[in-house]
Structure formats: structure tokens, C-alpha cells
Amino acid sequence: MKTELKKNFKKKLHLICGTDDLRPVLQYVSFQNGCSICTNAHVLVKRSLKLDGFTDEEIEQMNGKFIHKDTYKHLLSYDTVEVIDGAFHCVKGNVNAVVSFNDSEGLYPNWLAVIPVGDTIELGEIGISAKNLELIKSIASDMETRFKFYGANKAVLIKGSQTGWDEETILIMPLRLH
């Protein structure tokens, strides 16, 4: 018995997209250079479409296109998403849907300008558990934070931009990277 291949986006990238109505283009996931790109102007994620199982032909059809973050979230509910004739063809059980790409509401930011390429200066490496970042988020979500890095295998200190180190400090012990 042959098992049907289930192909779809695997990460909730829509969560990274912006919410500011004054910058509506940031509410879109952009497909460029074989990747899904999303940003809220503070965090940028670039993810290869090959990691989601899309073929070279599908990736070529997606290049230069956009989908709104709400559309992306909707696509995650399907078992299979393929790109055929310039649109997403989606299947879940007996339900079939065709989802078109969107026109963006402006020029997408030049994300290539902020992704390091070529020779870069490495400042060291740390590992931080996503669970710990989630914990920090739960207590520091109302403040802009600053990270102070002390190098590999040393603590990272986090403080709110409105407070001093002695007033409010969060400490993260890094993971040991192998």
C-alpha cells in the first residue's frame, strides 16, 4: 500500500510577520531566491522552500510572489499543498482548494542587505533554549530588551532598556554546543 506524500509548509512563519497597518508589506510572506522570507522589521526569518518539500519547478513558480500571513496560516491547515499553474492547490481529506498568490502592498524590504554573506567577523557562539526564551518572553514582553553577551559558554545578561543592570536583570545560561 502506497502512502500519500503530505507536503506543506512546516513552520509557523506567519507569526514573524508584522502587524503594523502603516507598514502593510510586512504582513506578507515573500518568496524569493528559493526561500520563504518574513519579517516584522525586528526579526527576519529566511527558510529554504526545499525544507518544506517543494520541487524546483514549484519554487520557480513561487519566486517573486507573496501571500498574506493569514493566508499562510490557512495553508498550514491542509495536508498537501502544491504549486500548480501559479497557485497553491491544497488538499485535506475530500476538500480541495485553490489559493492564489497576493499582490504585496508595497516594496518588500531588502532582506539581502542584512543577511551576512562572504567574510564575516564571528563574535562567538552561544546556545539558548527556545523554552528559556519563551520564559523570558512571559516576563519581559512589555519591555524592549538588551542582550549583553559574554562569549561562548558564559552567561547572557538581559535588561530592559528603561532600567539599569542593578534594577532588573535576566540571566540566561547558554547551552553547551557540540
PDB file of C-alpha atoms in Angstrom:
ATOM      1  CA  MET A   1       0.000   0.000   0.000  1.00  0.00           C
ATOM      2  CA  LYS A   2       1.498   3.313  -1.081  1.00  0.00           C
ATOM      3  CA  THR A   3       1.482   6.138   1.461  1.00  0.00           C
ATOM      4  CA  GLU A   4       0.485   9.516   0.045  1.00  0.00           C
ATOM      5  CA  LEU A   5       3.186  12.135   0.407  1.00  0.00           C
ATOM      6  CA  LYS A   6       1.959  15.012   2.543  1.00  0.00           C
ATOM      7  CA  LYS A   7       3.707  18.227   1.590  1.00  0.00           C
ATOM      8  CA  ASN A   8       3.131  21.628   3.132  1.00  0.00           C
ATOM      9  CA  PHE A   9       4.888  24.447   4.918  1.00  0.00           C
ATOM     10  CA  LYS A  10       6.294  23.094   8.185  1.00  0.00           C
ATOM     11  CA  LYS A  11       6.967  26.243  10.234  1.00  0.00           C
ATOM     12  CA  LYS A  12       4.573  28.888  11.544  1.00  0.00           C
ATOM     13  CA  LEU A  13       6.385  31.713   9.764  1.00  0.00           C
ATOM     14  CA  HIS A  14       3.247  33.866   9.784  1.00  0.00           C
ATOM     15  CA  LEU A  15       3.954  34.535  13.461  1.00  0.00           C
ATOM     16  CA  ILE A  16       7.046  36.555  12.463  1.00  0.00           C
ATOM     17  CA  CYS A  17       5.148  38.808  10.028  1.00  0.00           C
ATOM     18  CA  GLY A  18       4.432  42.380  11.023  1.00  0.00           C
ATOM     19  CA  THR A  19       1.102  43.666  12.316  1.00  0.00           C
ATOM     20  CA  ASP A  20       1.575  47.395  11.727  1.00  0.00           C
ATOM     21  CA  ASP A  21      -1.110  48.758   9.387  1.00  0.00           C
ATOM     22  CA  LEU A  22       1.273  51.588   8.445  1.00  0.00           C
ATOM     23  CA  ARG A  23       3.703  49.016   7.006  1.00  0.00           C
ATOM     24  CA  PRO A  24       1.335  46.526   5.370  1.00  0.00           C
ATOM     25  CA  VAL A  25       4.024  44.887   3.216  1.00  0.00           C
ATOM     26  CA  LEU A  26       5.459  43.349   6.408  1.00  0.00           C
ATOM     27  CA  GLN A  27       2.215  41.406   6.817  1.00  0.00           C
ATOM     28  CA  TYR A  28       3.244  39.204   3.895  1.00  0.00           C
ATOM     29  CA  VAL A  29       5.433  36.152   3.446  1.00  0.00           C
ATOM     30  CA  SER A  30       7.609  36.748   0.407  1.00  0.00           C
ATOM     31  CA  PHE A  31       9.045  34.004  -1.793  1.00  0.00           C
ATOM     32  CA  GLN A  32      12.447  34.962  -3.169  1.00  0.00           C
ATOM     33  CA  ASN A  33      15.609  33.137  -4.190  1.00  0.00           C
ATOM     34  CA  GLY A  34      14.141  29.740  -3.276  1.00  0.00           C
ATOM     35  CA  CYS A  35      13.161  30.844   0.233  1.00  0.00           C
ATOM     36  CA  SER A  36      10.233  31.986   2.324  1.00  0.00           C
ATOM     37  CA  ILE A  37      11.065  35.387   3.813  1.00  0.00           C
ATOM     38  CA  CYS A  38       9.149  37.111   6.594  1.00  0.00           C
ATOM     39  CA  THR A  39       9.908  39.980   8.915  1.00  0.00           C
ATOM     40  CA  ASN A  40       8.324  42.353  11.389  1.00  0.00           C
ATOM     41  CA  ALA A  41      11.281  44.768  10.950  1.00  0.00           C
ATOM     42  CA  HIS A  42      12.865  43.475  14.170  1.00  0.00           C
ATOM     43  CA  VAL A  43      13.108  39.758  13.419  1.00  0.00           C
ATOM     44  CA  LEU A  44      13.760  38.294   9.990  1.00  0.00           C
ATOM     45  CA  VAL A  45      13.390  34.638   9.020  1.00  0.00           C
ATOM     46  CA  LYS A  46      14.707  33.140   5.784  1.00  0.00           C
ATOM     47  CA  ARG A  47      13.783  29.484   5.209  1.00  0.00           C
ATOM     48  CA  SER A  48      14.523  27.349   2.165  1.00  0.00           C
ATOM     49  CA  LEU A  49      11.396  26.135   0.376  1.00  0.00           C
ATOM     50  CA  LYS A  50      13.172  22.822  -0.199  1.00  0.00           C
ATOM     51  CA  LEU A  51      12.905  22.180   3.558  1.00  0.00           C
ATOM     52  CA  ASP A  52       9.127  22.211   3.074  1.00  0.00           C
ATOM     53  CA  GLY A  53       9.337  19.690   0.227  1.00  0.00           C
ATOM     54  CA  PHE A  54       8.658  21.982  -2.704  1.00  0.00           C
ATOM     55  CA  THR A  55      10.180  20.991  -6.047  1.00  0.00           C
ATOM     56  CA  ASP A  56      12.439  23.178  -8.169  1.00  0.00           C
ATOM     57  CA  GLU A  57       9.525  23.763 -10.566  1.00  0.00           C
ATOM     58  CA  GLU A  58       7.225  24.860  -7.727  1.00  0.00           C
ATOM     59  CA  ILE A  59       9.896  27.101  -6.259  1.00  0.00           C
ATOM     60  CA  GLU A  60      10.367  28.788  -9.638  1.00  0.00           C
ATOM     61  CA  GLN A  61       6.611  29.488  -9.837  1.00  0.00           C
ATOM     62  CA  MET A  62       6.687  30.986  -6.322  1.00  0.00           C
ATOM     63  CA  ASN A  63       9.669  33.267  -6.964  1.00  0.00           C
ATOM     64  CA  GLY A  64       8.763  36.936  -6.554  1.00  0.00           C
ATOM     65  CA  LYS A  65       5.283  36.145  -5.202  1.00  0.00           C
ATOM     66  CA  PHE A  66       3.650  36.964  -1.860  1.00  0.00           C
ATOM     67  CA  ILE A  67       0.959  35.612   0.414  1.00  0.00           C
ATOM     68  CA  HIS A  68      -0.595  37.390   3.351  1.00  0.00           C
ATOM     69  CA  LYS A  69       0.254  35.974   6.783  1.00  0.00           C
ATOM     70  CA  ASP A  70      -3.397  34.963   7.304  1.00  0.00           C
ATOM     71  CA  THR A  71      -3.346  33.039   4.022  1.00  0.00           C
ATOM     72  CA  TYR A  72      -0.101  31.345   5.043  1.00  0.00           C
ATOM     73  CA  LYS A  73      -1.687  30.334   8.361  1.00  0.00           C
ATOM     74  CA  HIS A  74      -4.678  28.938   6.463  1.00  0.00           C
ATOM     75  CA  LEU A  75      -2.395  26.885   4.200  1.00  0.00           C
ATOM     76  CA  LEU A  76      -0.961  25.146   7.283  1.00  0.00           C
ATOM     77  CA  SER A  77      -4.350  23.503   7.888  1.00  0.00           C
ATOM     78  CA  TYR A  78      -4.057  21.397   4.719  1.00  0.00           C
ATOM     79  CA  ASP A  79      -2.330  18.031   4.423  1.00  0.00           C
ATOM     80  CA  THR A  80      -0.888  18.717   0.994  1.00  0.00           C
ATOM     81  CA  VAL A  81      -0.041  21.996  -0.704  1.00  0.00           C
ATOM     82  CA  GLU A  82       1.386  22.023  -4.213  1.00  0.00           C
ATOM     83  CA  VAL A  83       2.083  24.843  -6.645  1.00  0.00           C
ATOM     84  CA  ILE A  84       0.370  24.204  -9.973  1.00  0.00           C
ATOM     85  CA  ASP A  85      -0.172  26.825 -12.679  1.00  0.00           C
ATOM     86  CA  GLY A  86       0.938  29.659 -10.400  1.00  0.00           C
ATOM     87  CA  ALA A  87      -1.388  28.930  -7.467  1.00  0.00           C
ATOM     88  CA  PHE A  88      -1.439  26.758  -4.356  1.00  0.00           C
ATOM     89  CA  HIS A  89      -3.512  23.601  -4.796  1.00  0.00           C
ATOM     90  CA  CYS A  90      -4.479  22.366  -1.344  1.00  0.00           C
ATOM     91  CA  VAL A  91      -5.933  19.050  -0.184  1.00  0.00           C
ATOM     92  CA  LYS A  92      -7.252  17.885   3.169  1.00  0.00           C
ATOM     93  CA  GLY A  93      -9.311  14.710   3.075  1.00  0.00           C
ATOM     94  CA  ASN A  94     -12.044  15.270   0.491  1.00  0.00           C
ATOM     95  CA  VAL A  95     -11.564  19.054   0.474  1.00  0.00           C
ATOM     96  CA  ASN A  96      -9.703  20.623  -2.446  1.00  0.00           C
ATOM     97  CA  ALA A  97      -8.950  24.336  -2.644  1.00  0.00           C
ATOM     98  CA  VAL A  98      -7.018  26.679  -4.887  1.00  0.00           C
ATOM     99  CA  VAL A  99      -5.331  29.630  -3.184  1.00  0.00           C
ATOM    100  CA  SER A 100      -3.885  32.419  -5.302  1.00  0.00           C
ATOM    101  CA  PHE A 101      -0.842  34.498  -4.537  1.00  0.00           C
ATOM    102  CA  ASN A 102      -1.381  38.087  -3.345  1.00  0.00           C
ATOM    103  CA  ASP A 103      -0.085  41.336  -4.678  1.00  0.00           C
ATOM    104  CA  SER A 104       2.050  42.926  -1.989  1.00  0.00           C
ATOM    105  CA  GLU A 105       1.125  46.335  -0.681  1.00  0.00           C
ATOM    106  CA  GLY A 106       4.474  47.946  -1.405  1.00  0.00           C
ATOM    107  CA  LEU A 107       8.110  47.134  -1.923  1.00  0.00           C
ATOM    108  CA  TYR A 108       9.359  44.310   0.283  1.00  0.00           C
ATOM    109  CA  PRO A 109      12.392  45.228   2.442  1.00  0.00           C
ATOM    110  CA  ASN A 110      15.837  44.435   1.043  1.00  0.00           C
ATOM    111  CA  TRP A 111      16.488  41.487   3.335  1.00  0.00           C
ATOM    112  CA  LEU A 112      19.644  40.563   1.429  1.00  0.00           C
ATOM    113  CA  ALA A 113      21.265  43.708   2.832  1.00  0.00           C
ATOM    114  CA  VAL A 114      21.063  42.393   6.400  1.00  0.00           C
ATOM    115  CA  ILE A 115      21.956  38.718   5.883  1.00  0.00           C
ATOM    116  CA  PRO A 116      25.737  38.317   6.174  1.00  0.00           C
ATOM    117  CA  VAL A 117      27.482  36.881   3.125  1.00  0.00           C
ATOM    118  CA  GLY A 118      31.121  36.251   2.432  1.00  0.00           C
ATOM    119  CA  ASP A 119      33.709  37.033   5.067  1.00  0.00           C
ATOM    120  CA  THR A 120      32.166  37.997   8.381  1.00  0.00           C
ATOM    121  CA  ILE A 121      33.616  38.621  11.777  1.00  0.00           C
ATOM    122  CA  GLU A 122      32.443  35.987  14.210  1.00  0.00           C
ATOM    123  CA  LEU A 123      31.850  37.269  17.701  1.00  0.00           C
ATOM    124  CA  GLY A 124      31.500  33.855  19.257  1.00  0.00           C
ATOM    125  CA  GLU A 125      28.720  31.388  19.589  1.00  0.00           C
ATOM    126  CA  ILE A 126      26.145  30.665  22.249  1.00  0.00           C
ATOM    127  CA  GLY A 127      23.209  28.305  22.521  1.00  0.00           C
ATOM    128  CA  ILE A 128      19.920  29.352  24.082  1.00  0.00           C
ATOM    129  CA  SER A 129      16.985  27.039  24.663  1.00  0.00           C
ATOM    130  CA  ALA A 130      13.770  28.125  22.966  1.00  0.00           C
ATOM    131  CA  LYS A 131      11.993  27.144  26.171  1.00  0.00           C
ATOM    132  CA  ASN A 132      14.115  29.659  28.083  1.00  0.00           C
ATOM    133  CA  LEU A 133      13.397  32.363  25.515  1.00  0.00           C
ATOM    134  CA  GLU A 134       9.686  31.646  25.937  1.00  0.00           C
ATOM    135  CA  LEU A 135      10.045  32.015  29.694  1.00  0.00           C
ATOM    136  CA  ILE A 136      11.826  35.330  29.240  1.00  0.00           C
ATOM    137  CA  LYS A 137       9.093  36.448  26.879  1.00  0.00           C
ATOM    138  CA  SER A 138       6.483  35.763  29.554  1.00  0.00           C
ATOM    139  CA  ILE A 139       8.081  38.235  31.968  1.00  0.00           C
ATOM    140  CA  ALA A 140       9.726  40.711  29.615  1.00  0.00           C
ATOM    141  CA  SER A 141       7.186  41.029  26.802  1.00  0.00           C
ATOM    142  CA  ASP A 142       6.264  44.575  27.798  1.00  0.00           C
ATOM    143  CA  MET A 143       9.768  45.955  27.522  1.00  0.00           C
ATOM    144  CA  GLU A 144      12.450  46.379  24.905  1.00  0.00           C
ATOM    145  CA  THR A 145      15.329  44.184  25.999  1.00  0.00           C
ATOM    146  CA  ARG A 146      19.064  44.391  25.516  1.00  0.00           C
ATOM    147  CA  PHE A 147      21.310  41.353  25.474  1.00  0.00           C
ATOM    148  CA  LYS A 148      24.851  41.546  26.796  1.00  0.00           C
ATOM    149  CA  PHE A 149      26.977  38.657  25.521  1.00  0.00           C
ATOM    150  CA  TYR A 150      29.967  37.411  27.459  1.00  0.00           C
ATOM    151  CA  GLY A 151      31.204  34.827  24.975  1.00  0.00           C
ATOM    152  CA  ALA A 152      30.854  31.096  24.464  1.00  0.00           C
ATOM    153  CA  ASN A 153      29.731  29.078  27.498  1.00  0.00           C
ATOM    154  CA  LYS A 154      29.237  32.192  29.613  1.00  0.00           C
ATOM    155  CA  ALA A 155      26.013  33.778  30.753  1.00  0.00           C
ATOM    156  CA  VAL A 156      23.973  36.213  28.698  1.00  0.00           C
ATOM    157  CA  LEU A 157      22.549  39.126  30.665  1.00  0.00           C
ATOM    158  CA  ILE A 158      19.295  40.728  29.545  1.00  0.00           C
ATOM    159  CA  LYS A 159      17.929  44.007  30.783  1.00  0.00           C
ATOM    160  CA  GLY A 160      15.080  46.286  29.848  1.00  0.00           C
ATOM    161  CA  SER A 161      16.100  49.432  28.050  1.00  0.00           C
ATOM    162  CA  GLN A 162      14.355  51.550  30.693  1.00  0.00           C
ATOM    163  CA  THR A 163      16.168  50.013  33.677  1.00  0.00           C
ATOM    164  CA  GLY A 164      19.739  49.630  34.850  1.00  0.00           C
ATOM    165  CA  TRP A 165      21.543  46.329  35.277  1.00  0.00           C
ATOM    166  CA  ASP A 166      21.162  46.596  39.040  1.00  0.00           C
ATOM    167  CA  GLU A 167      17.392  47.255  38.804  1.00  0.00           C
ATOM    168  CA  GLU A 168      16.297  44.389  36.598  1.00  0.00           C
ATOM    169  CA  THR A 169      18.442  41.604  35.219  1.00  0.00           C
ATOM    170  CA  ILE A 170      17.606  38.346  33.492  1.00  0.00           C
ATOM    171  CA  LEU A 171      20.379  35.822  33.157  1.00  0.00           C
ATOM    172  CA  ILE A 172      20.470  33.013  30.592  1.00  0.00           C
ATOM    173  CA  MET A 173      22.959  30.237  30.959  1.00  0.00           C
ATOM    174  CA  PRO A 174      23.881  29.072  27.463  1.00  0.00           C
ATOM    175  CA  LEU A 175      23.582  25.514  26.233  1.00  0.00           C
ATOM    176  CA  ARG A 176      26.747  23.599  25.599  1.00  0.00           C
ATOM    177  CA  LEU A 177      27.205  23.389  21.839  1.00  0.00           C
ATOM    178  CA  HIS A 178      28.841  20.277  20.444  1.00  0.00           C
TER     179      HIS A 178
END
